[in-house]
Amino acid sequence: MSDLRDLYQEVILDHNKAPRNFHRLEGANRTAEGHNPLCGDQVRVYVLLADDRIGNIAFQGSGCAISKASASLMTASVKGKTRAEAEALFHAFHKMVTGEGGAAFDAGGLGKLAAFSGVREFPIRVKCATLPWHTLRAALEGRQEPVSTE
Amino acid sequence: MTSAGRTSATPIRRDSPPGFDVEKIREDFPILRVMAHGKPLVYLDNAATSQKPQVVIDRLREYYRAENANIHRGIHYLSERATEAYEDARAAVARFLNAAEPREIVFVRSTTEAINLVAQSYARPRLQPGDEVVISAMEHHSNIVPWQIVCEQTGAILRVVPINDAGELVLAEYERLLGPRTKFVAMVHVSNALGTVTPVRRIVELAHSRGVPVLLDGAQAAPRLPVDVRALDCDFYAFSGHKAYGPTGIGALYGKASLLEAMPPYQGGGDMILSVTFEKTLYNVIPFKFEAGTPHISGGIGLGAAVDYVSGIGLERIAAYEGDLLAYATDALAAIPGVRLIGTAKEKVGVLSFVLEGVHAHDVGTILDREGIAIRTGHHCAMPVMQRFGVPATARASLAFYNTRAEIDALAAAMHKVRELFG
Ligand SMILES: Cc1ncc(COP(=O)(O)O)c(C=O)c1O
């Protein structure tokens, strides 16, 4: 089960069980919905954007442990960040979970998000991990149509 | 549900049906020797597609090795052989469904195409605005969307017979929905998401007593139960080769000859005509009228080999063996704390849909996969069923007659691992 433990790290199991910022955000000025038709994951991200900074963020939805924990950890790590900083985190995260960064990828800058490093061994689960991020980007860009991973 | 371990909690209820040597049958399926993630493959995704016996694989090879030619049009030796093999396969499918004549079997791409064919060629010209088409709440999307399309095209209305908490058709509601405006009934025979066997005889009887024709979606039933279209008296019956131990890309539509004869073609092209001028084209006789263009010749021949193989074992024996295994698997899953079975119909065959409390089906699927166990997770192309039971997705283990109790034990053991991991 060692590779499974790499995928389902303690942090991920914890955030799946007790997701942070898991609620509707009153007063949000940006929101978007994401959907993974393959497994039925659904997420809505709420953002309060003020002066180009993510003042507050929350999410709702249902999904697998990977997508739920990813949404939870994402909200925790982008809160207070500027749009550009959040975008940079997304790119680093994306590199890590797709394995684009190679084996030597340094997840140091990702903080707790490094818990998702095991995802790269499970290619079909990459979409679960990235769905909340794509949805956040849609919200920040003010896109109207729901995000789909397909 | 108890928390006792599986071995002690699940007494063996019955022995396997006498004379069913599953180990011998497994030798017919070379893919069952594959290792998945270093573990022996446990293939429990048979409702998605079944594995193929060596006789089917050999038949496909032999066709391409020694018989390949286009059919119904050559005067040469190979073309004659290929045509004969293809038509023999049609006769084999007719026998498999107990159709009166081979010409009542139209080769199609799949169940999906069969249903679209009937929706467009049979129903569409007959439907008026306000007419009604009746389906059930446990249809696969392929027996929903073609009817939505034809309703859109004609102004007809789709009516849906509800199911109860066990996943059974509410027959009284069906009877109530059959009204003066009902023009067609399209109903699943075995639900792919729940395993429910619908009361097809009664469904047909009730519709016929009001002069309404019936199509049965047999995608899951044909590989699992003896099907006799004449005894059922259904007007159309559809199934897919790939779920019935045959190749992908081929399926069959049974239609009563009188109905098929009265229907316009579905697609135009070669082979479906008798003569063509720019003024007028004469259509070919059934079933060729519905088989425009060069068909999936090897697929048809492979399907013939598949149904002959299955019939050789015997659908009654297959149903008995799978029924026994289903009972064993039901007990095994029910003994796992937190497991809830979705679909508990009294009349049920080889499908176990379930959810595990606190763990998403997708995570269950990933963990089982690493144990070499193939199941399906998701909505199973039956999103209305998921909504009916208030779950976003289920995990689904679906059985075939080559599955064993040992494989069910492996499934149960892996489910305990899932629980362990998710604490
Ligand atoms: C009950 C049922 N109907 C129809 C279909 C569609 O079959 P196909 O994809 O082979 O056309 C399926 C396949 O999953 C099914 O289970």
XYZ file of C-alpha atoms and ligand atoms in Angstrom:
589
model
C 0.000 0.000 0.000
C 3.048 2.284 0.011
C 2.149 4.107 -3.190
C -1.389 4.512 -1.902
C 0.000 6.132 1.225
C 1.926 8.463 -1.079
C -1.333 9.453 -2.727
C -3.463 9.594 0.385
C -1.076 11.405 2.692
C -2.228 12.308 6.185
C -2.724 15.958 5.280
C -4.997 14.960 2.424
C -7.026 12.553 4.548
C -7.359 15.226 7.197
C -8.544 17.926 4.804
C -10.938 15.442 3.184
C -12.497 14.681 6.536
C -12.501 18.231 7.837
C -12.268 20.596 4.885
C -11.310 24.185 5.684
C -13.227 27.164 4.298
C -15.971 24.771 3.332
C -19.010 27.019 3.120
C -20.751 29.618 1.050
C -19.028 32.973 1.185
C -21.422 35.834 1.786
C -20.265 38.961 0.039
C -18.089 37.143 -2.480
C -17.591 39.175 -5.641
C -16.188 36.363 -7.743
C -17.495 32.824 -8.050
C -17.252 29.946 -10.489
C -18.337 26.365 -10.753
C -16.233 23.400 -11.794
C -17.286 19.931 -12.802
C -15.491 16.676 -13.536
C -17.949 14.632 -15.600
C -15.820 11.501 -15.334
C -16.403 11.056 -11.629
C -19.093 13.595 -10.866
C -16.880 15.892 -8.788
C -18.442 19.288 -8.399
C -17.001 22.376 -6.788
C -18.026 26.002 -6.424
C -15.371 28.509 -5.444
C -16.221 31.869 -3.860
C -13.708 34.689 -3.779
C -13.741 38.100 -2.213
C -11.282 39.978 -4.384
C -10.159 43.372 -3.083
C -7.371 45.438 -4.656
C -6.201 42.441 -6.652
C -5.798 40.440 -3.475
C -7.775 37.354 -2.427
C -9.215 38.809 0.755
C -11.327 35.758 1.479
C -12.096 32.472 -0.208
C -14.347 29.484 0.381
C -15.754 26.527 -1.494
C -18.628 24.098 -1.578
C -19.231 20.902 -3.457
C -18.893 17.165 -3.445
C -16.161 14.977 -4.718
C -13.474 12.454 -4.025
C -10.876 12.865 -1.290
C -8.317 14.242 -3.710
C -10.544 16.975 -5.095
C -11.999 17.905 -1.732
C -8.631 18.073 -0.005
C -7.186 19.951 -2.950
C -9.944 22.559 -2.741
C -9.490 22.851 0.999
C -5.707 23.208 0.868
C -5.976 25.581 -2.066
C -8.245 27.954 -0.182
C -5.902 27.864 2.798
C -2.840 28.594 0.694
C -4.149 31.391 -1.546
C -5.964 33.376 1.102
C -4.334 36.800 1.320
C -2.320 36.270 -1.865
C -2.414 38.528 -4.916
C -3.776 37.204 -8.154
C -0.279 36.865 -9.598
C 0.918 34.958 -6.531
C -2.046 32.586 -6.737
C -1.374 32.074 -10.426
C 2.264 31.221 -9.711
C 1.180 28.697 -7.074
C -1.204 27.111 -9.558
C 1.559 26.673 -12.115
C 3.920 25.118 -9.590
C 1.149 22.841 -8.305
C 0.219 21.818 -11.824
C 3.817 20.965 -12.635
C 4.074 18.824 -9.540
C 0.879 16.772 -10.004
C 1.387 16.170 -13.714
C 5.007 15.207 -13.178
C 6.111 17.849 -15.715
C 8.647 19.073 -13.258
C 10.399 15.691 -13.348
C 11.512 13.613 -10.387
C 13.766 16.367 -9.129
C 10.873 18.825 -8.871
C 11.325 20.954 -5.792
C 7.988 21.248 -4.025
C 9.565 23.420 -1.371
C 7.743 26.586 -2.418
C 4.393 24.850 -2.264
C 4.197 24.378 1.499
C 1.401 21.999 2.476
C 0.397 21.636 -1.177
C 3.421 19.367 -1.545
C 1.190 16.653 -0.061
C -0.189 16.185 -3.568
C 3.144 15.062 -4.999
C 1.936 11.440 -5.039
C -0.776 12.291 -7.571
C 1.698 12.140 -10.437
C 1.816 8.355 -10.035
C -1.948 8.247 -10.621
C -2.514 10.027 -13.948
C -6.292 9.596 -13.941
C -6.479 11.441 -10.633
C -4.676 14.562 -11.846
C -7.973 16.121 -12.868
C -9.350 15.599 -9.378
C -6.460 17.582 -7.905
C -6.540 20.390 -10.450
C -10.300 20.919 -10.728
C -10.516 23.363 -7.790
C -7.595 25.339 -9.203
C -9.108 25.615 -12.663
C -12.296 26.745 -10.997
C -10.460 29.369 -8.948
C -8.831 30.725 -12.101
C -12.214 30.906 -13.824
C -13.578 32.842 -10.851
C -10.658 35.262 -10.859
C -11.025 35.802 -14.584
C -14.751 36.375 -14.165
C -15.668 33.593 -16.576
C -19.350 32.714 -16.609
C -19.614 29.218 -18.069
C -18.866 26.306 -15.715
C -15.393 24.791 -15.908
C -15.213 21.217 -17.085
C -12.224 18.914 -16.922
C -13.274 17.202 -20.156
C -24.581 -5.000 9.131
C -22.055 -6.361 11.533
C -18.428 -5.569 11.960
C -17.383 -9.180 12.112
C -14.702 -10.311 9.679
C -15.887 -11.626 6.374
C -14.686 -15.137 6.721
C -16.729 -15.814 9.808
C -19.668 -13.567 8.916
C -20.371 -15.059 5.534
C -21.412 -18.670 5.548
C -21.318 -20.308 2.163
C -24.978 -20.489 1.335
C -24.993 -22.880 -1.528
C -22.435 -24.789 -3.487
C -21.821 -23.733 -7.031
C -24.304 -25.281 -9.422
C -23.231 -28.818 -10.189
C -21.163 -29.267 -13.292
C -20.067 -25.675 -13.549
C -16.309 -25.865 -13.613
C -15.319 -22.237 -13.354
C -11.601 -22.969 -13.384
C -12.006 -24.695 -16.713
C -14.072 -21.811 -18.045
C -11.393 -19.335 -16.972
C -8.966 -21.115 -19.267
C -11.112 -19.988 -22.187
C -10.318 -16.330 -21.371
C -6.608 -15.605 -21.870
C -6.849 -12.052 -20.505
C -7.689 -13.415 -17.055
C -4.025 -14.346 -16.711
C -2.925 -10.696 -16.933
C -1.296 -9.127 -13.877
C -2.497 -5.661 -12.892
C -0.122 -3.575 -10.735
C 1.690 -6.799 -9.959
C -1.440 -8.565 -8.700
C -3.574 -11.167 -10.455
C -6.280 -9.309 -12.360
C -9.714 -9.485 -10.740
C -12.012 -8.269 -13.476
C -15.293 -7.062 -12.027
C -16.227 -4.500 -14.660
C -18.214 -6.836 -16.860
C -21.204 -4.541 -17.182
C -18.945 -2.043 -18.940
C -17.575 -4.680 -21.262
C -16.948 -8.399 -20.963
C -13.745 -10.239 -21.777
C -13.476 -12.383 -24.886
C -13.037 -16.148 -25.011
C -10.289 -17.655 -27.145
C -12.851 -18.964 -29.660
C -13.937 -15.400 -30.450
C -10.355 -14.158 -30.716
C -9.531 -17.109 -32.973
C -12.593 -16.530 -35.123
C -11.598 -12.898 -35.768
C -8.077 -13.967 -36.684
C -9.312 -16.700 -38.958
C -11.636 -14.332 -40.763
C -8.822 -11.901 -41.517
C -6.377 -14.710 -42.236
C -8.453 -16.721 -44.650
C -11.874 -15.232 -45.417
C -11.630 -11.462 -45.676
C -13.618 -9.937 -48.545
C -16.517 -7.563 -48.939
C -19.897 -9.217 -48.670
C -23.139 -9.341 -50.646
C -21.456 -8.048 -53.766
C -18.586 -10.214 -54.912
C -18.852 -13.134 -57.248
C -15.551 -14.547 -56.175
C -14.683 -17.327 -53.771
C -13.667 -15.214 -50.782
C -16.625 -12.905 -51.033
C -18.923 -15.875 -51.035
C -17.201 -17.319 -47.979
C -17.301 -14.028 -46.092
C -20.954 -13.497 -46.971
C -21.801 -16.971 -45.805
C -19.927 -16.527 -42.535
C -21.642 -13.184 -41.924
C -25.093 -14.593 -42.634
C -24.356 -17.652 -40.513
C -23.577 -15.276 -37.690
C -26.918 -13.551 -38.195
C -28.604 -16.930 -37.948
C -26.652 -17.640 -34.749
C -27.876 -14.376 -33.212
C -31.435 -15.212 -34.306
C -31.135 -18.581 -32.526
C -29.630 -16.873 -29.484
C -32.704 -14.642 -29.118
C -35.076 -17.280 -30.488
C -36.194 -14.958 -33.273
C -38.478 -16.536 -35.856
C -36.152 -15.753 -38.757
C -32.613 -14.436 -39.297
C -33.965 -11.501 -41.323
C -35.411 -10.137 -38.088
C -31.851 -9.503 -36.900
C -30.299 -6.215 -38.009
C -26.586 -5.894 -37.355
C -25.821 -2.507 -35.827
C -22.890 -0.884 -34.086
C -24.251 -1.330 -30.564
C -27.281 -1.110 -28.344
C -27.021 2.639 -28.695
C -27.331 2.495 -32.456
C -30.167 -0.019 -32.274
C -32.202 2.300 -30.070
C -31.471 5.325 -32.246
C -32.526 3.316 -35.288
C -35.894 2.460 -33.756
C -36.403 5.995 -32.444
C -35.744 7.526 -35.851
C -37.151 4.921 -38.236
C -40.037 3.520 -36.281
C -41.141 6.169 -33.812
C -40.352 9.445 -35.517
C -42.693 9.091 -38.502
C -45.507 7.971 -36.189
C -45.271 10.491 -33.370
C -47.566 13.525 -33.273
C -47.332 16.503 -30.946
C -48.699 15.481 -27.548
C -48.091 11.761 -28.098
C -46.181 10.024 -25.342
C -43.158 7.752 -25.120
C -42.754 5.795 -21.873
C -39.378 4.856 -20.404
C -38.274 4.074 -16.831
C -36.272 5.946 -14.218
C -33.440 3.397 -14.439
C -32.584 3.693 -18.112
C -29.043 3.989 -19.384
C -28.523 7.348 -21.110
C -28.663 5.488 -24.413
C -32.319 4.661 -23.772
C -33.117 8.212 -22.698
C -31.408 10.604 -25.072
C -32.597 9.057 -28.381
C -36.157 9.440 -27.094
C -35.550 13.006 -25.974
C -34.267 13.768 -29.459
C -37.274 12.225 -31.171
C -39.614 14.013 -28.757
C -37.925 17.282 -29.618
C -38.312 16.510 -33.311
C -41.982 15.580 -33.119
C -43.452 17.427 -30.139
C -44.061 14.146 -28.325
C -43.639 13.922 -24.554
C -41.360 11.628 -22.562
C -42.984 9.903 -19.579
C -40.867 8.236 -16.908
C -42.006 5.309 -14.772
C -40.591 5.740 -11.255
C -38.629 3.145 -9.292
C -38.908 2.323 -5.591
C -36.181 2.386 -2.935
C -35.061 -1.116 -3.854
C -34.623 -0.025 -7.448
C -37.661 -1.875 -8.764
C -40.025 -0.582 -11.392
C -43.301 0.625 -9.861
C -45.593 -1.415 -12.033
C -48.777 0.327 -10.888
C -47.308 3.649 -12.016
C -46.381 2.118 -15.328
C -49.937 0.975 -15.809
C -51.215 4.404 -14.885
C -48.851 6.105 -17.348
C -50.025 3.931 -20.235
C -52.715 6.148 -21.663
C -54.477 6.950 -24.908
C -51.528 9.110 -26.009
C -48.887 6.465 -25.335
C -47.352 5.500 -28.659
C -44.210 3.675 -27.611
C -42.590 1.972 -24.627
C -38.797 1.654 -24.352
C -37.629 -0.200 -21.266
C -34.480 -1.687 -19.867
C -34.473 -5.459 -19.278
C -31.596 -5.435 -16.766
C -30.388 -2.168 -15.244
C -26.651 -1.625 -15.576
C -26.567 0.639 -12.523
C -28.722 -1.467 -10.176
C -28.844 -5.003 -11.542
C -32.632 -4.966 -11.415
C -34.416 -7.347 -13.755
C -37.589 -5.637 -14.913
C -40.848 -7.607 -15.326
C -40.539 -7.538 -19.093
C -43.312 -9.998 -19.844
C -45.795 -7.942 -17.896
C -44.445 -4.703 -19.387
C -45.026 -6.001 -22.906
C -48.428 -7.487 -22.066
C -49.733 -4.276 -20.563
C -48.482 -2.185 -23.479
C -49.838 -4.594 -26.064
C -53.249 -4.645 -24.428
C -53.353 -0.964 -25.401
C -51.836 -1.507 -28.826
C -48.475 0.033 -27.879
C -45.245 -1.504 -29.215
C -42.290 -2.149 -26.914
C -38.513 -1.997 -27.294
C -36.412 -3.761 -24.678
C -32.836 -2.663 -23.968
C -31.118 -5.989 -23.461
C -27.525 -4.737 -23.215
C -27.113 -6.266 -19.743
C -29.746 -8.984 -19.991
C -28.628 -10.790 -23.147
C -25.278 -11.881 -21.628
C -26.895 -12.949 -18.346
C -30.333 -14.435 -18.884
C -31.990 -16.672 -21.436
C -33.814 -14.305 -23.798
C -36.672 -15.532 -25.944
C -38.065 -12.651 -27.968
C -41.007 -14.721 -29.151
C -42.023 -15.715 -25.652
C -41.596 -12.114 -24.513
C -43.484 -10.969 -27.604
C -41.496 -7.708 -27.552
C -41.448 -5.758 -30.797
C -37.782 -4.766 -30.648
C -34.847 -6.080 -28.633
C -31.382 -4.492 -28.601
C -28.023 -5.715 -27.332
C -24.298 -5.085 -27.767
C -21.741 -7.692 -28.800
C -19.000 -6.406 -26.518
C -20.991 -6.995 -23.346
C -21.887 -10.493 -24.527
C -18.326 -11.849 -24.881
C -18.085 -10.634 -28.481
C -16.209 -7.811 -30.210
C -16.798 -4.091 -29.807
C -18.427 -2.141 -32.609
C -21.112 -4.716 -33.287
C -24.564 -5.235 -31.845
C -27.905 -6.557 -32.884
C -31.403 -5.221 -33.169
C -34.203 -7.733 -33.226
C -37.409 -6.435 -34.761
C -40.585 -8.234 -35.749
C -40.441 -8.682 -39.513
C -43.758 -6.930 -40.099
C -42.558 -3.846 -38.224
C -39.131 -3.752 -39.858
C -40.747 -4.076 -43.279
C -42.979 -1.088 -42.649
C -40.107 1.140 -41.518
C -38.143 3.518 -43.747
C -34.358 3.044 -43.868
C -32.238 4.567 -41.120
C -29.232 5.475 -43.263
C -28.724 5.537 -47.001
C -25.862 4.027 -48.946
C -24.616 0.881 -50.577
C -26.079 -2.542 -49.821
C -29.399 -1.164 -48.608
C -30.805 -0.703 -52.103
C -32.129 -2.899 -54.889
C -31.745 -0.316 -57.615
C -30.810 3.325 -57.789
C -31.605 5.925 -60.406
C -31.587 9.635 -59.802
C -35.386 9.571 -59.981
C -36.110 6.663 -57.710
C -34.343 4.228 -55.466
C -35.781 0.873 -54.514
C -34.806 -0.227 -51.052
C -33.516 -3.669 -50.301
C -35.470 -6.183 -48.236
C -34.988 -6.508 -44.479
C -32.569 -6.687 -42.772
C -30.325 -5.249 -45.525
C -32.494 -2.140 -45.821
C -31.052 -1.126 -42.451
C -27.444 -2.058 -43.141
C -26.150 0.707 -45.359
C -22.530 0.535 -46.390
C -19.901 -2.097 -45.679
C -20.721 -3.437 -42.232
C -18.432 -4.602 -39.439
C -18.034 -7.994 -41.089
C -15.484 -9.474 -38.709
C -17.466 -8.077 -35.789
C -20.641 -9.801 -36.921
C -18.791 -13.064 -37.402
C -17.123 -12.664 -33.996
C -20.487 -12.002 -32.399
C -21.809 -15.186 -33.964
C -18.936 -17.094 -32.385
C -19.598 -15.403 -29.044
C -23.290 -16.245 -28.850
C -22.561 -19.819 -29.917
C -19.946 -20.058 -27.153
C -22.335 -18.665 -24.555
C -25.177 -20.880 -25.740
C -22.803 -23.838 -25.571
C -22.377 -23.236 -21.853
C -26.074 -22.465 -21.550
C -27.706 -19.279 -20.326
C -29.644 -21.133 -17.636
C -26.421 -22.449 -16.152
C -24.750 -19.080 -16.484
C -27.667 -17.383 -14.757
C -27.626 -19.967 -11.959
C -23.878 -19.638 -11.422
C -23.931 -15.850 -11.482
C -26.970 -15.819 -9.190
C -25.068 -17.875 -6.656
C -22.039 -15.610 -6.933
C -24.228 -12.522 -6.591
C -25.688 -13.860 -3.345
C -22.198 -14.578 -2.058
C -20.939 -11.131 -3.075
C -23.982 -9.401 -1.601
C -23.298 -11.026 1.766
C -19.605 -10.219 1.515
C -20.218 -6.519 0.867
C -23.042 -6.227 3.366
C -20.672 -7.541 6.046
C -18.352 -4.576 5.556
C -19.225 -1.778 7.964
C -20.391 1.382 6.235
C -21.224 -0.260 2.919
C -24.648 0.535 1.514
C -25.858 -1.397 -1.502
C -27.715 0.668 -4.091
C -30.169 -1.595 -5.855
C -31.654 -4.364 -3.765
C -34.390 -5.601 -6.072
C -35.785 -9.053 -5.465
C -35.238 -9.884 -9.119
C -31.618 -8.997 -9.620
C -28.589 -10.205 -11.558
C -24.800 -9.749 -11.450
C -24.405 -6.063 -10.620
C -23.419 -4.696 -7.193
C -23.585 -0.934 -6.906
C -22.503 0.381 -3.542
C -21.268 3.338 -1.579
C -18.950 3.318 1.414
C -19.746 5.811 4.126
C -17.275 8.671 4.205
C -15.319 7.512 1.155
C -16.018 8.664 -2.374
C -16.475 5.928 -4.988
C -13.560 7.293 -6.974
C -11.186 6.753 -4.068
C -12.545 3.239 -3.596
C -11.845 2.592 -7.285
C -8.250 3.799 -7.083
C -7.439 1.689 -4.038
C -9.070 -1.428 -5.504
C -7.199 -0.861 -8.757
C -3.885 -1.058 -6.923
C -5.015 -4.450 -5.626
C -5.541 -5.571 -9.215
C -9.308 -5.289 -8.912
C -11.148 -3.611 -11.788
C -14.488 -2.079 -10.914
C -16.267 0.948 -12.285
C -16.956 4.111 -10.363
C -19.113 7.047 -11.322
C -22.675 7.498 -12.513
C -22.631 4.545 -14.952
C -24.335 6.567 -17.681
C -27.436 6.600 -15.502
C -27.360 10.000 -13.827
C -31.105 9.944 -13.046
C -30.540 6.765 -11.024
C -27.825 8.490 -8.974
C -30.197 11.396 -8.323
C -32.960 8.992 -7.321
C -30.733 7.496 -4.636
C -29.152 10.804 -3.639
C -25.566 9.779 -4.362
C -23.120 11.507 -6.727
C -21.576 8.231 -7.783
C -21.343 4.588 -6.833
C -18.719 1.908 -7.014
C -19.940 -0.965 -9.140
C -18.702 -4.528 -9.227
C -20.320 -6.470 -12.052
C -20.007 -10.201 -12.465
C -19.466 -12.655 -15.256
C -19.534 -16.441 -15.198
C -15.725 -16.556 -15.114
C -15.608 -14.732 -11.773
C -15.057 -16.771 -8.623
C -15.765 -16.656 -4.915
C -12.043 -16.178 -4.358
C -12.255 -12.994 -6.401
C -15.146 -11.778 -4.292
C -13.035 -12.515 -1.216
C -10.269 -10.387 -2.761
C -12.790 -7.583 -3.298
C -13.919 -7.779 0.310
C -10.346 -7.816 1.590
C -9.527 -4.762 -0.522
C -12.596 -2.975 0.827
C -11.242 -3.529 4.310
C -8.021 -1.866 3.124
C -10.024 1.116 1.918
C -11.592 1.443 5.352
C -8.224 1.082 7.019
C -6.670 3.794 4.863
C -9.525 6.205 5.400
C -9.706 5.345 9.072
C -28.482 -1.083 -19.956
C -27.597 -0.532 -21.039
N -28.142 -0.029 -22.138
C -27.388 0.455 -23.134
C -26.027 0.482 -23.064
C -25.244 1.047 -24.199
O -24.470 0.081 -24.794
P -23.405 0.466 -25.911
O -22.516 1.495 -25.303
O -22.719 -0.807 -26.211
O -24.181 1.008 -27.066
C -25.409 -0.017 -21.927
C -23.930 0.051 -21.796
O -23.390 0.344 -20.757
C -26.204 -0.538 -20.894
O -25.651 -1.042 -19.795
